[in-house]
Short mmCIF file of C-alpha atoms and ligand atoms in Angstrom, two decimals:
data_model
loop_
_atom_site.label_atom_id
_atom_site.label_comp_id
_atom_site.label_asym_id
_atom_site.label_seq_id
_atom_site.Cartn_x
_atom_site.Cartn_y
_atom_site.Cartn_z
CA MET Q 1 68.29 9.16 110.77
CA TYR Q 2 71.48 10.80 109.64
CA LYS Q 3 71.35 14.29 108.20
CA ILE Q 4 73.03 15.65 105.12
CA ASN Q 5 74.78 19.02 104.89
CA ASP Q 6 71.69 20.81 103.63
CA ASN Q 7 73.72 23.85 102.59
CA TYR Q 8 74.25 21.85 99.40
CA LEU Q 9 70.52 22.04 98.70
CA LYS Q 10 70.73 25.82 98.52
CA LEU Q 11 73.24 25.80 95.67
CA PRO Q 12 72.13 26.75 92.15
CA GLU Q 13 71.64 23.71 89.94
CA GLY Q 14 74.87 22.42 88.42
CA TYR Q 15 78.36 23.87 88.31
CA ILE Q 16 78.56 26.14 85.27
CA PHE Q 17 81.26 24.19 83.42
CA SER Q 18 79.57 20.82 84.05
CA THR Q 19 76.27 22.21 82.75
CA ILE Q 20 77.98 23.51 79.62
CA ALA Q 21 79.74 20.18 79.06
CA LYS Q 22 76.39 18.37 79.20
CA GLN Q 23 74.75 20.79 76.75
CA VAL Q 24 77.64 20.49 74.34
CA ALA Q 25 77.68 16.68 74.54
CA SER Q 26 73.97 16.62 73.74
CA PHE Q 27 74.44 19.02 70.80
CA LYS Q 28 77.28 16.89 69.41
CA GLU Q 29 75.24 13.73 69.70
CA LYS Q 30 72.46 15.32 67.67
CA ASN Q 31 74.88 16.93 65.20
CA PRO Q 32 77.77 14.51 64.68
CA ASP Q 33 78.77 16.19 61.41
CA LYS Q 34 79.37 19.63 62.95
CA LYS Q 35 82.85 20.77 63.94
CA VAL Q 36 82.40 22.36 67.36
CA ILE Q 37 85.01 24.88 68.54
CA HIS Q 38 85.54 24.99 72.29
CA LEU Q 39 86.21 28.44 73.72
CA GLY Q 40 84.29 27.76 76.94
CA ILE Q 41 86.19 26.37 79.92
CA GLY Q 42 89.71 27.76 80.19
CA ASP Q 43 91.46 24.53 79.32
CA ILE Q 44 94.80 24.62 77.54
CA THR Q 45 95.28 22.98 74.14
CA GLN Q 46 99.07 22.97 73.71
CA PRO Q 47 101.04 19.93 74.89
CA LEU Q 48 103.41 20.20 77.84
CA ALA Q 49 106.75 21.80 76.98
CA GLN Q 50 109.52 19.36 75.97
CA ASN Q 51 111.71 20.14 78.97
CA ILE Q 52 108.81 19.32 81.29
CA ILE Q 53 108.08 16.09 79.42
CA ASN Q 54 111.74 15.05 79.65
CA THR Q 55 111.71 15.69 83.39
CA LEU Q 56 108.51 13.69 83.78
CA HIS Q 57 110.14 10.73 81.97
CA GLU Q 58 113.20 10.95 84.20
CA ALA Q 59 111.04 11.07 87.33
CA VAL Q 60 108.97 8.08 86.19
CA ASP Q 61 112.20 6.12 85.66
CA GLU Q 62 113.31 7.01 89.19
CA MET Q 63 110.11 5.44 90.47
CA SER Q 64 111.12 2.10 88.95
CA HIS Q 65 114.37 1.70 90.97
CA ILE Q 66 114.60 0.80 94.63
CA GLU Q 67 117.34 3.40 95.18
CA THR Q 68 115.35 6.31 93.79
CA PHE Q 69 111.73 5.24 94.29
CA LYS Q 70 109.57 7.66 96.35
CA GLY Q 71 106.63 6.88 98.60
CA TYR Q 72 104.81 9.57 100.55
CA GLY Q 73 106.47 12.90 100.03
CA PRO Q 74 106.73 15.80 102.46
CA GLU Q 75 103.19 16.98 103.19
CA PHE Q 76 103.80 20.60 102.14
CA GLY Q 77 105.76 19.74 99.02
CA TYR Q 78 109.32 18.72 98.18
CA GLU Q 79 111.95 21.24 99.21
CA PHE Q 80 113.33 21.35 95.64
CA LEU Q 81 109.99 22.64 94.33
CA ARG Q 82 109.21 25.01 97.21
CA ASP Q 83 112.69 26.43 96.85
CA ALA Q 84 112.28 26.86 93.07
CA ILE Q 85 108.96 28.64 93.67
CA VAL Q 86 110.46 31.01 96.24
CA LYS Q 87 113.35 31.89 93.93
CA GLY Q 88 111.41 31.93 90.66
CA ASP Q 89 108.17 33.62 91.66
CA TYR Q 90 109.14 35.79 94.64
CA LYS Q 91 112.84 36.49 95.21
CA SER Q 92 113.21 37.29 91.49
CA ARG Q 93 110.68 40.11 92.05
CA GLY Q 94 112.30 41.32 95.24
CA ILE Q 95 109.61 39.73 97.42
CA ASP Q 96 110.71 38.10 100.64
CA ILE Q 97 108.72 34.85 100.96
CA SER Q 98 110.24 31.82 102.68
CA VAL Q 99 109.94 28.12 101.86
CA GLU Q 100 107.89 27.55 105.06
CA GLU Q 101 105.24 29.89 103.68
CA ILE Q 102 104.67 27.78 100.53
CA PHE Q 103 102.20 24.87 100.54
CA VAL Q 104 102.23 22.75 97.37
CA SER Q 105 98.94 21.17 96.31
CA ASP Q 106 97.21 19.44 93.42
CA GLY Q 107 95.98 22.74 92.01
CA ILE Q 108 94.36 26.04 92.72
CA ASN Q 109 90.83 24.73 92.39
CA SER Q 110 91.25 22.60 95.53
CA ASP Q 111 93.00 25.36 97.46
CA ALA Q 112 90.47 28.03 96.44
CA GLY Q 113 87.71 25.74 97.66
CA ASN Q 114 89.43 24.52 100.82
CA ILE Q 115 90.95 27.69 102.20
CA GLN Q 116 87.62 28.88 103.64
CA GLU Q 117 87.73 25.93 106.08
CA ILE Q 118 90.19 27.68 108.37
CA PHE Q 119 87.76 30.58 108.90
CA SER Q 120 84.69 30.73 111.10
CA VAL Q 121 81.34 30.20 109.46
CA ASP Q 122 80.29 33.60 110.87
CA ASN Q 123 82.60 35.52 108.55
CA LYS Q 124 81.11 37.55 105.76
CA ILE Q 125 82.68 37.21 102.32
CA ALA Q 126 83.01 39.86 99.62
CA VAL Q 127 83.43 38.86 96.00
CA CYS Q 128 83.72 40.69 92.72
CA ASP Q 129 80.64 40.37 90.54
CA PRO Q 130 81.14 38.68 88.06
CA VAL Q 131 83.36 36.12 89.79
CA TYR Q 132 84.91 32.67 89.40
CA PRO Q 133 82.07 30.61 90.93
CA VAL Q 134 84.22 28.35 93.13
CA TYR Q 135 84.69 31.02 95.83
CA ILE Q 136 80.97 31.49 96.46
CA ASP Q 137 79.94 27.87 95.95
CA THR Q 138 82.45 26.54 98.48
CA ASN Q 139 81.47 29.16 101.04
CA ALA Q 140 77.82 28.27 100.37
CA MET Q 141 78.62 24.59 101.03
CA ALA Q 142 80.08 25.65 104.38
CA GLY Q 143 76.93 27.63 105.24
CA ARG Q 144 78.51 31.08 105.07
CA THR Q 145 76.44 32.74 102.35
CA GLY Q 146 72.80 32.75 103.55
CA ASN Q 147 70.12 31.86 101.04
CA TYR Q 148 70.23 31.88 97.26
CA ASN Q 149 67.59 33.80 95.37
CA ARG Q 150 67.02 31.92 92.12
CA ILE Q 151 65.45 34.98 90.48
CA THR Q 152 68.09 37.60 91.33
CA LYS Q 153 70.89 34.97 91.35
CA ARG Q 154 72.25 36.50 94.56
CA TRP Q 155 73.10 35.08 97.97
CA SER Q 156 71.61 36.97 100.90
CA ASP Q 157 74.82 37.09 103.00
CA VAL Q 158 77.43 37.85 100.35
CA ILE Q 159 78.83 41.30 99.66
CA TYR Q 160 78.96 41.76 95.89
CA LEU Q 161 81.48 44.17 94.38
CA PRO Q 162 80.15 45.08 90.93
CA CYS Q 163 82.79 45.15 88.19
CA THR Q 164 81.42 46.73 85.04
CA PRO Q 165 82.65 48.99 82.23
CA ASP Q 166 81.35 51.93 84.33
CA ASN Q 167 84.09 51.38 86.90
CA ASP Q 168 86.59 49.91 84.41
CA PHE Q 169 86.02 46.57 86.15
CA VAL Q 170 87.80 47.90 89.24
CA PRO Q 171 85.92 46.85 92.39
CA GLU Q 172 85.13 49.68 94.78
CA LEU Q 173 85.56 49.36 98.54
CA PRO Q 174 82.20 48.19 99.91
CA LYS Q 175 80.00 50.12 102.35
CA GLU Q 176 79.33 46.97 104.34
CA ARG Q 177 82.36 45.54 106.12
CA PRO Q 178 83.57 42.11 104.90
CA ASP Q 179 85.77 39.67 106.83
CA ILE Q 180 87.09 37.71 103.85
CA ILE Q 181 87.70 39.38 100.49
CA TYR Q 182 88.27 37.34 97.35
CA LEU Q 183 90.25 39.01 94.57
CA CYS Q 184 91.22 37.25 91.35
CA LEU Q 185 93.74 39.26 89.33
CA PRO Q 186 94.18 39.26 86.39
CA ASN Q 187 90.49 38.61 86.58
CA ASN Q 188 88.54 35.59 85.56
CA PRO Q 189 86.13 36.18 83.82
CA THR Q 190 86.53 39.84 82.76
CA GLY Q 191 90.25 39.72 81.95
CA SER Q 192 90.72 43.03 83.81
CA THR Q 193 93.49 43.90 86.27
CA LEU Q 194 94.31 46.42 88.99
CA THR Q 195 97.39 48.59 89.01
CA LYS Q 196 99.71 48.29 91.95
CA GLU Q 197 98.24 51.49 93.45
CA GLN Q 198 94.70 50.18 93.08
CA LEU Q 199 95.63 46.89 94.74
CA GLN Q 200 97.47 48.74 97.51
CA LEU Q 201 94.14 50.45 98.37
CA TRP Q 202 92.60 47.01 98.96
CA VAL Q 203 95.56 45.88 101.06
CA ASP Q 204 95.38 49.04 103.20
CA TYR Q 205 91.62 48.62 103.54
CA ALA Q 206 91.94 44.96 104.60
CA ASN Q 207 94.56 45.86 107.20
CA ARG Q 208 92.41 48.75 108.46
CA ILE Q 209 89.24 46.69 108.93
CA GLU Q 210 91.12 43.50 109.92
CA ALA Q 211 89.89 41.46 106.97
CA VAL Q 212 91.79 38.79 105.08
CA ILE Q 213 92.27 38.83 101.29
CA ILE Q 214 92.27 35.56 99.36
CA TYR Q 215 94.22 36.54 96.27
CA ASP Q 216 93.90 34.24 93.26
CA ALA Q 217 96.85 34.90 90.95
CA ALA Q 218 96.22 31.98 88.55
CA TYR Q 219 96.62 34.18 85.47
CA GLU Q 220 99.68 36.15 86.58
CA ALA Q 221 101.82 34.75 83.74
CA TYR Q 222 99.57 36.53 81.22
CA ILE Q 223 100.34 40.04 82.43
CA SER Q 224 101.86 42.05 79.60
CA GLU Q 225 101.59 45.62 80.87
CA ASP Q 226 103.81 47.42 83.36
CA ASN Q 227 102.62 48.46 86.80
CA ILE Q 228 100.33 45.44 87.11
CA PRO Q 229 101.40 43.44 90.18
CA HIS Q 230 102.32 39.80 89.60
CA SER Q 231 101.80 39.04 93.28
CA ILE Q 232 99.84 40.75 96.03
CA TYR Q 233 103.04 40.66 98.07
CA GLU Q 234 104.35 43.49 95.89
CA CYS Q 235 102.07 45.69 98.01
CA GLU Q 236 103.20 47.02 101.34
CA GLY Q 237 101.59 45.42 104.38
CA SER Q 238 100.12 42.56 102.34
CA LYS Q 239 101.83 39.82 104.34
CA ASN Q 240 99.68 40.88 107.29
CA CYS Q 241 96.41 40.42 105.42
CA ALA Q 242 96.72 38.23 102.32
CA ILE Q 243 96.89 34.61 101.25
CA GLU Q 244 97.97 34.03 97.64
CA LEU Q 245 96.84 31.11 95.46
CA LYS Q 246 98.92 30.10 92.45
CA SER Q 247 98.50 27.54 89.72
CA PHE Q 248 100.67 25.76 87.18
CA SER Q 249 97.58 25.02 85.08
CA LYS Q 250 97.42 28.15 83.00
CA SER Q 251 101.03 29.30 83.28
CA ALA Q 252 102.62 25.99 82.28
CA GLY Q 253 99.80 23.90 80.81
CA PHE Q 254 99.24 21.65 83.86
CA THR Q 255 95.43 21.41 83.71
CA GLY Q 256 95.77 17.68 83.07
CA VAL Q 257 98.62 16.94 85.48
CA ARG Q 258 97.49 19.16 88.42
CA LEU Q 259 99.83 21.30 90.50
CA GLY Q 260 99.46 24.52 92.43
CA TYR Q 261 100.48 26.17 95.65
CA THR Q 262 99.25 28.51 98.34
CA VAL Q 263 101.28 31.13 100.15
CA VAL Q 264 100.32 31.77 103.76
CA PRO Q 265 102.76 34.28 105.25
CA LYS Q 266 103.96 33.76 108.80
CA ALA Q 267 103.07 37.38 109.55
CA LEU Q 268 99.41 36.67 108.83
CA LYS Q 269 97.69 36.38 112.18
CA CYS Q 270 94.14 36.52 113.46
CA GLY Q 271 94.75 37.95 116.91
CA SER Q 272 97.55 35.73 118.16
CA VAL Q 273 96.68 32.75 115.92
CA SER Q 274 98.96 32.06 112.96
CA LEU Q 275 97.07 31.28 109.76
CA ASN Q 276 100.21 29.61 108.45
CA ALA Q 277 99.98 27.15 111.36
CA LEU Q 278 96.25 26.58 110.80
CA TRP Q 279 96.70 25.87 107.11
CA ALA Q 280 99.67 23.62 107.88
CA ARG Q 281 97.48 21.68 110.31
CA ARG Q 282 94.69 21.34 107.76
CA HIS Q 283 97.01 20.49 104.86
CA GLY Q 284 98.96 17.94 106.90
CA THR Q 285 95.80 16.17 108.00
CA LYS Q 286 93.80 16.17 104.79
CA TYR Q 287 96.45 15.99 102.11
CA ASN Q 288 99.32 13.61 101.44
CA GLY Q 289 101.19 15.75 98.98
CA ALA Q 290 101.23 16.17 95.20
CA PRO Q 291 102.84 13.25 93.30
CA TYR Q 292 106.63 13.32 93.16
CA ILE Q 293 106.76 13.11 89.38
CA ILE Q 294 104.43 16.10 89.03
CA GLN Q 295 106.45 18.14 91.50
CA ARG Q 296 109.57 17.36 89.46
CA ALA Q 297 107.72 18.61 86.39
CA GLY Q 298 106.77 21.72 88.38
CA ALA Q 299 110.40 22.40 89.25
CA ALA Q 300 111.32 22.04 85.54
CA VAL Q 301 109.05 25.02 84.83
CA TYR Q 302 111.61 27.21 86.63
CA SER Q 303 114.63 25.97 84.66
CA LYS Q 304 115.99 28.29 81.96
CA GLU Q 305 114.69 26.03 79.16
CA GLY Q 306 111.37 25.51 80.93
CA ARG Q 307 110.84 29.22 81.31
CA GLU Q 308 111.61 29.88 77.64
CA GLU Q 309 109.24 27.17 76.49
CA ILE Q 310 106.32 28.21 78.65
CA LYS Q 311 106.80 31.85 77.69
CA LYS Q 312 106.27 30.75 74.08
CA GLN Q 313 103.04 29.01 75.09
CA VAL Q 314 101.77 32.08 76.91
CA ASN Q 315 102.57 34.17 73.82
CA TYR Q 316 100.74 31.65 71.65
CA TYR Q 317 97.56 31.98 73.73
CA MET Q 318 97.87 35.75 73.97
CA ASN Q 319 98.09 35.92 70.19
CA ASN Q 320 94.70 34.17 70.18
CA ALA Q 321 93.44 36.71 72.72
CA ARG Q 322 94.45 39.57 70.42
CA LEU Q 323 92.76 37.84 67.49
CA ILE Q 324 89.49 37.45 69.41
CA LEU Q 325 89.51 40.98 70.78
CA LYS Q 326 90.24 42.49 67.37
CA GLY Q 327 87.75 40.21 65.63
CA LEU Q 328 84.91 41.10 68.01
CA LYS Q 329 85.65 44.79 67.78
CA LEU Q 330 85.78 44.67 63.97
CA ALA Q 331 82.43 42.88 64.03
CA GLY Q 332 81.06 45.87 65.94
CA TYR Q 333 80.91 44.48 69.47
CA SER Q 334 82.30 45.86 72.72
CA ALA Q 335 84.78 43.48 74.29
CA TYR Q 336 87.13 43.69 77.26
CA GLY Q 337 90.11 41.84 78.71
CA GLY Q 338 92.48 39.86 76.50
CA VAL Q 339 95.50 42.10 77.18
CA ASN Q 340 96.75 40.84 80.55
CA ALA Q 341 94.59 37.72 80.69
CA PRO Q 342 93.54 34.86 78.41
CA TYR Q 343 89.83 35.75 78.70
CA ILE Q 344 87.72 38.07 76.58
CA TRP Q 345 84.56 39.49 78.09
CA TRP Q 346 82.14 40.07 75.24
CA LYS Q 347 79.17 42.43 75.56
CA ILE Q 348 76.31 40.70 73.82
CA PRO Q 349 73.21 42.31 72.26
CA LYS Q 350 70.69 43.64 74.81
CA ASN Q 351 67.67 41.62 73.69
CA ILE Q 352 69.14 38.21 74.51
CA THR Q 353 70.21 36.53 77.76
CA SER Q 354 73.67 35.05 78.03
CA TRP Q 355 72.26 31.49 78.11
CA GLU Q 356 70.15 32.23 75.01
CA PHE Q 357 73.28 33.56 73.38
CA PHE Q 358 75.14 30.38 74.36
CA TYR Q 359 72.60 28.25 72.45
CA TYR Q 360 72.47 30.72 69.57
CA LEU Q 361 76.24 30.59 69.13
CA LEU Q 362 76.39 26.82 69.52
CA GLU Q 363 73.64 26.21 66.98
CA ASN Q 364 74.55 28.88 64.43
CA ALA Q 365 78.35 29.00 64.62
CA ASN Q 366 79.09 25.75 66.50
CA ILE Q 367 81.16 27.70 69.01
CA VAL Q 368 81.12 27.04 72.75
CA GLY Q 369 81.62 29.94 75.14
CA THR Q 370 80.58 30.63 78.72
CA PRO Q 371 77.39 32.58 79.53
CA GLY Q 372 78.23 35.58 81.72
CA ILE Q 373 75.42 34.87 84.18
CA GLY Q 374 77.36 31.77 85.25
CA PHE Q 375 79.77 34.19 86.95
CA GLY Q 376 77.15 36.21 88.85
CA PRO Q 377 74.33 38.72 88.36
CA GLN Q 378 76.56 41.38 86.75
CA GLY Q 379 77.63 38.78 84.20
CA GLU Q 380 74.23 38.87 82.53
CA GLY Q 381 74.56 40.56 79.14
CA TYR Q 382 78.11 39.22 78.69
CA PHE Q 383 79.75 36.13 77.28
CA ARG Q 384 83.26 34.84 78.02
CA LEU Q 385 85.57 33.47 75.34
CA THR Q 386 88.87 31.85 76.21
CA ALA Q 387 92.11 32.29 74.31
CA PHE Q 388 93.22 28.75 75.21
CA GLY Q 389 92.01 27.23 71.92
CA THR Q 390 94.35 26.37 69.07
CA TYR Q 391 95.32 29.22 66.75
CA GLU Q 392 93.55 27.56 63.81
CA ASN Q 393 90.31 27.06 65.73
CA THR Q 394 90.40 30.58 67.11
CA LEU Q 395 90.86 31.96 63.60
CA ASP Q 396 88.03 29.79 62.35
CA ALA Q 397 85.79 30.87 65.26
CA MET Q 398 86.32 34.53 64.46
CA GLU Q 399 85.44 33.94 60.79
CA ARG Q 400 82.24 32.21 61.91
CA ILE Q 401 81.34 35.04 64.30
CA LYS Q 402 81.94 37.60 61.54
CA LYS Q 403 79.42 35.80 59.35
CA LEU Q 404 76.68 35.64 61.99
C1 MLT T 1 87.64 28.64 83.87
O1 MLT T 1 87.37 28.35 82.72
O2 MLT T 1 87.14 29.59 84.47
C2 MLT T 1 88.64 27.81 84.60
O3 MLT T 1 89.48 27.22 83.71
C3 MLT T 1 87.98 26.76 85.37
C4 MLT T 1 88.90 26.21 86.39
O4 MLT T 1 90.06 26.60 86.47
O5 MLT T 1 88.41 25.40 87.18
#
């Protein structure tokens, strides 16, 4: 008889955001009269910017004419988009990244999950705790994380890097040596960041111990403070040790249209093997390229008008972040993040678990958030709110929380 990949059986039940969606659907069914405010999954609420919409319309029209119609596109992305990315996200910051180092995809979620495929199953991963669950889950599916302890909520073969208020959410270099290090900065879920000097320590460490860093920069557009790197390639030596994942979802409102890219520098080598070549081989075989019309929309993000419009959207969400942070603090809670990231990490009262708090908030204030434990053991005692709601709903949510 055939066998399944039984690594899947080791996974904790349900992906956090699917579990939440089910709970919320059930609550709404039982309480159809209640107005539920969603501050759970980080999904945007503002429509695509007008310049992007116009470009989408143009691209759709091109698909209806024999002269301009497009079939399969180049596997790593259209040159016009890769070129716009290089100029807009790297050259503009003085970073030397070439078009051949950019791989366009249907979003960061796929890339964050797939990138582990080019590494041996024997590698040991290190993750921040709390952490975006996709990194661990996809490594668990590949059989790289040992066994899951349902009581401690820890995997036996994962190196956890605690990020708590005690260390200002800055992960410390681990005692045990990792092979693959996942860093998400600005961080999901805590909203924290590292300064350039702090990130440089990680780059130097990875080069010293010959580890690779998978750097998730999905929230880079939300950085408001100086001396916070927008790309890991701002650090010296990083092209020898780091892969960067980027998304259009949060920076330009593409959660519903899907677009992202991965940077694999040519200098990144495991012995004599080029990781750029490995990823190209994988991408070329398993992926036929993001849709032309979406890549056109992606390129529009880098136009002058596009940039202005999406900056306004980022400001809109960050205004919500300020509102939440201020509101929680005025209500007497400790809360973190929300300055360089659209997430607020809320310290909840000690006598309640984060899942209990989830139900409490849903039932008493009709607000959906994300229980901290969904992001790892150090997430217990915390609750994540997203700033991606509408301004009106965010305002309303803070009034409801004040009254609790
Ligand atoms: C989140 O809420 O953490 C993210 O939006 C989920 C995702 O990007 O898949």
